[in-house]
mmCIF file of C-alpha atoms in Angstrom:
data_model
loop_
_atom_site.group_PDB
_atom_site.id
_atom_site.type_symbol
_atom_site.label_atom_id
_atom_site.label_comp_id
_atom_site.label_asym_id
_atom_site.label_seq_id
_atom_site.Cartn_x
_atom_site.Cartn_y
_atom_site.Cartn_z
ATOM 1 C CA MET A 9 -0.139 0.048 -0.046
ATOM 2 C CA PRO A 10 1.785 3.033 -0.963
ATOM 3 C CA LEU A 11 1.929 5.538 1.556
ATOM 4 C CA LYS A 12 -0.044 9.167 1.190
ATOM 5 C CA ALA A 13 2.751 11.563 2.798
ATOM 6 C CA ASP A 14 5.670 12.493 2.966
ATOM 7 C CA LEU A 15 7.586 11.166 5.912
ATOM 8 C CA ASP A 16 10.561 10.050 6.868
ATOM 9 C CA ALA A 17 12.126 8.947 9.886
ATOM 10 C CA ILE A 18 12.753 12.064 11.785
ATOM 11 C CA ASP A 19 8.522 12.193 11.710
ATOM 12 C CA TRP A 20 8.036 8.401 12.494
ATOM 13 C CA LYS A 21 9.846 8.778 15.396
ATOM 14 C CA ILE A 22 7.906 11.829 16.317
ATOM 15 C CA LEU A 23 4.186 10.745 15.060
ATOM 16 C CA ARG A 24 5.391 7.135 17.528
ATOM 17 C CA GLU A 25 6.739 9.173 20.621
ATOM 18 C CA LEU A 26 3.113 11.965 20.301
ATOM 19 C CA GLN A 27 0.696 8.490 19.799
ATOM 20 C CA SER A 28 2.767 7.833 23.071
ATOM 21 C CA ASP A 29 2.441 10.558 25.169
ATOM 22 C CA GLY A 30 0.856 13.531 23.910
ATOM 23 C CA ARG A 31 1.394 16.359 26.343
ATOM 24 C CA MET A 32 5.059 16.236 26.490
ATOM 25 C CA THR A 33 6.692 19.186 25.706
ATOM 26 C CA ASN A 34 8.405 20.133 22.431
ATOM 27 C CA VAL A 35 12.053 19.924 24.084
ATOM 28 C CA GLU A 36 10.920 15.995 25.395
ATOM 29 C CA LEU A 37 9.712 14.863 22.457
ATOM 30 C CA SER A 38 12.502 17.184 19.920
ATOM 31 C CA ASN A 39 15.228 15.502 22.237
ATOM 32 C CA ARG A 40 13.845 11.448 22.430
ATOM 33 C CA VAL A 41 13.617 11.645 18.253
ATOM 34 C CA GLY A 42 17.358 13.177 18.355
ATOM 35 C CA ILE A 43 16.913 16.874 16.438
ATOM 36 C CA SER A 44 16.713 20.176 18.111
ATOM 37 C CA ALA A 45 13.604 21.903 19.803
ATOM 38 C CA PRO A 46 13.109 24.730 16.293
ATOM 39 C CA PRO A 47 12.566 21.940 14.127
ATOM 40 C CA CYS A 48 11.598 19.383 15.851
ATOM 41 C CA LEU A 49 8.133 22.136 16.196
ATOM 42 C CA ARG A 50 8.129 22.726 12.792
ATOM 43 C CA ARG A 51 8.068 18.684 11.843
ATOM 44 C CA VAL A 52 5.277 18.585 14.553
ATOM 45 C CA LYS A 53 3.477 21.077 13.482
ATOM 46 C CA ARG A 54 3.803 20.164 9.341
ATOM 47 C CA LEU A 55 2.013 16.897 10.536
ATOM 48 C CA GLU A 56 -0.554 19.459 11.978
ATOM 49 C CA GLU A 57 -1.521 21.166 9.375
ATOM 50 C CA ALA A 58 -1.251 17.851 6.430
ATOM 51 C CA GLY A 59 -3.270 16.103 8.595
ATOM 52 C CA ILE A 60 -1.404 13.518 9.878
ATOM 53 C CA ILE A 61 -1.891 14.848 13.660
ATOM 54 C CA ARG A 62 -5.677 14.770 14.376
ATOM 55 C CA GLY A 63 -5.691 15.748 17.598
ATOM 56 C CA TYR A 64 -5.109 15.665 21.152
ATOM 57 C CA ARG A 65 -6.534 13.599 23.522
ATOM 58 C CA ALA A 66 -7.278 12.800 27.322
ATOM 59 C CA LEU A 67 -7.612 8.867 27.846
ATOM 60 C CA LEU A 68 -9.808 8.635 30.550
ATOM 61 C CA ASN A 69 -10.529 5.641 32.676
ATOM 62 C CA ALA A 70 -14.435 4.404 32.245
ATOM 63 C CA PRO A 71 -14.748 1.958 34.383
ATOM 64 C CA ALA A 72 -13.443 4.780 37.505
ATOM 65 C CA LEU A 73 -15.898 7.114 36.091
ATOM 66 C CA GLY A 74 -18.580 4.570 36.550
ATOM 67 C CA LEU A 75 -18.679 3.745 32.957
ATOM 68 C CA ASP A 76 -18.175 0.035 33.447
ATOM 69 C CA VAL A 77 -20.222 -2.217 30.535
ATOM 70 C CA VAL A 78 -18.645 -1.419 27.652
ATOM 71 C CA ALA A 79 -20.246 -3.331 24.208
ATOM 72 C CA PHE A 80 -20.384 -3.966 20.265
ATOM 73 C CA CYS A 81 -23.290 -3.332 18.611
ATOM 74 C CA LEU A 82 -23.301 -4.621 14.708
ATOM 75 C CA VAL A 83 -26.437 -3.079 12.999
ATOM 76 C CA GLY A 84 -27.782 -4.656 9.670
ATOM 77 C CA LEU A 85 -30.339 -2.146 7.418
ATOM 78 C CA HIS A 86 -33.332 -2.778 5.253
ATOM 79 C CA HIS A 87 -31.760 -0.381 2.556
ATOM 80 C CA GLN A 88 -28.268 0.166 1.754
ATOM 81 C CA ALA A 89 -28.568 2.872 -0.670
ATOM 82 C CA ASP A 90 -25.791 5.686 -0.034
ATOM 83 C CA ALA A 91 -28.538 8.703 1.144
ATOM 84 C CA GLU A 92 -29.801 5.707 3.743
ATOM 85 C CA LEU A 93 -26.130 4.789 5.209
ATOM 86 C CA ARG A 94 -25.509 9.021 5.408
ATOM 87 C CA ILE A 95 -28.511 9.148 7.558
ATOM 88 C CA PHE A 96 -27.640 5.955 10.408
ATOM 89 C CA ALA A 97 -24.320 7.191 10.341
ATOM 90 C CA GLU A 98 -25.540 11.033 11.286
ATOM 91 C CA ARG A 99 -27.908 9.493 13.807
ATOM 92 C CA THR A 100 -24.422 7.397 15.591
ATOM 93 C CA ARG A 101 -23.466 11.236 16.100
ATOM 94 C CA GLY A 102 -26.385 12.130 18.232
ATOM 95 C CA TRP A 103 -25.686 8.828 20.772
ATOM 96 C CA PRO A 104 -23.764 10.327 23.549
ATOM 97 C CA ILE A 105 -23.627 6.270 24.646
ATOM 98 C CA VAL A 106 -21.772 5.440 20.846
ATOM 99 C CA ARG A 107 -18.055 6.549 21.502
ATOM 100 C CA ASP A 108 -17.105 5.241 17.695
ATOM 101 C CA ALA A 109 -18.880 4.207 14.933
ATOM 102 C CA TRP A 110 -17.310 2.003 11.998
ATOM 103 C CA MET A 111 -19.529 1.567 8.301
ATOM 104 C CA VAL A 112 -18.242 -2.235 7.722
ATOM 105 C CA SER A 113 -18.693 -4.190 4.848
ATOM 106 C CA GLY A 114 -20.491 -7.911 5.164
ATOM 107 C CA GLU A 115 -22.861 -9.095 7.116
ATOM 108 C CA SER A 116 -23.676 -5.966 9.109
ATOM 109 C CA ASP A 117 -23.318 -2.533 7.487
ATOM 110 C CA PHE A 118 -21.694 -0.652 10.958
ATOM 111 C CA LEU A 119 -20.172 -1.667 14.212
ATOM 112 C CA LEU A 120 -21.163 0.780 17.390
ATOM 113 C CA HIS A 121 -18.853 0.662 20.472
ATOM 114 C CA CYS A 122 -20.726 1.588 22.979
ATOM 115 C CA VAL A 123 -19.861 2.912 26.555
ATOM 116 C CA ALA A 124 -22.597 2.732 29.555
ATOM 117 C CA SER A 125 -22.827 3.294 33.108
ATOM 118 C CA ASP A 126 -24.349 -0.105 33.884
ATOM 119 C CA LEU A 127 -25.926 -2.852 31.873
ATOM 120 C CA GLY A 128 -29.755 -1.421 32.078
ATOM 121 C CA SER A 129 -29.026 1.649 30.724
ATOM 122 C CA PHE A 130 -27.110 -0.356 27.701
ATOM 123 C CA GLN A 131 -30.295 -2.494 27.485
ATOM 124 C CA THR A 132 -32.234 1.122 27.137
ATOM 125 C CA PHE A 133 -30.147 2.113 24.284
ATOM 126 C CA VAL A 134 -30.571 -1.127 22.352
ATOM 127 C CA ILE A 135 -34.155 -1.478 22.616
ATOM 128 C CA GLU A 136 -35.611 2.328 22.988
ATOM 129 C CA GLU A 137 -33.332 3.872 20.680
ATOM 130 C CA LEU A 138 -31.500 1.645 18.384
ATOM 131 C CA THR A 139 -34.015 -0.964 17.439
ATOM 132 C CA SER A 140 -36.605 1.449 16.782
ATOM 133 C CA THR A 141 -34.627 3.620 14.737
ATOM 134 C CA PRO A 142 -35.599 3.675 11.361
ATOM 135 C CA ASN A 143 -34.374 1.226 8.562
ATOM 136 C CA VAL A 144 -32.173 -0.268 11.619
ATOM 137 C CA ASP A 145 -33.362 -4.026 10.088
ATOM 138 C CA THR A 146 -31.293 -5.795 12.796
ATOM 139 C CA VAL A 147 -28.581 -5.460 15.528
ATOM 140 C CA ARG A 148 -26.614 -7.820 16.842
ATOM 141 C CA THR A 149 -24.864 -6.898 20.451
ATOM 142 C CA ALA A 150 -21.875 -8.172 22.178
ATOM 143 C CA LEU A 151 -20.852 -7.194 25.692
ATOM 144 C CA THR A 152 -16.502 -7.362 26.829
ATOM 145 C CA ILE A 153 -15.732 -9.325 29.392
ATOM 146 C CA ARG A 154 -12.229 -7.642 29.668
ATOM 147 C CA ARG A 155 -10.376 -4.797 27.484
ATOM 148 C CA VAL A 156 -6.348 -7.713 26.115
ATOM 149 C CA LYS A 157 -5.231 -4.668 24.477
ATOM 150 C CA ASP A 158 -4.741 -0.817 24.800
ATOM 151 C CA GLU A 159 -2.492 0.064 21.859
ATOM 152 C CA GLY A 160 -2.342 3.227 19.643
ATOM 153 C CA LEU A 161 -4.379 3.696 16.788
ATOM 154 C CA VAL A 162 -1.588 3.647 14.409
ATOM 155 C CA SER A 163 0.937 0.936 14.039
ATOM 156 C CA PHE A 164 4.427 1.417 13.599
ATOM 157 C CA GLU A 165 6.333 -0.381 10.645
ATOM 158 C CA ARG A 166 7.777 2.270 9.184
ATOM 159 C CA PRO A 167 11.476 3.046 9.938
#
C-alpha cells in the first residue's frame, strides 16, 4: 500500500512518540527523536497542518468514572442506499453512548462501540433507541469481558 504522505524517519519517530505521550513538551520530544527543538516544532506543525496528526486527547479511565459496560453492536439496515447509510451514520453522532462507529462490509452495515454506566442503560439504548431507529433491520450485541490490548490506533511498521 503506497504511503499517502512524504514522511522521513524523524517524522515517524515524532509520530511514535506523540502517539505514546501527546503531553510531552516540544523540548522532550526533540530530545527523544534526536533533533533540536525549533525544527522539531516545525515538523509537528507540518504534520498537524497535513492532517496526519488530527488532535490530542486525554485517555480517560471509564470504569473509574462509573462507565463499567463496554459493548459492540453490529447493525444491519433494511436499505443500504448511500443516502440511507449517511442518515444512519449521522444519527450515531447524536447517541452519547456510542463512542466510535464504523461502516463495515459483510453481514452488517455498522459496528458501534458503546460505553454505558450499567447493563440497564445499555439495554435501554438498544431497545428504545437503536432497534426503533428507522431503517434498522438487525442488531447483534456483544458485551465485553475485559480489554486485552490497548495500543495506539496506528501501528508503526515504517522506519
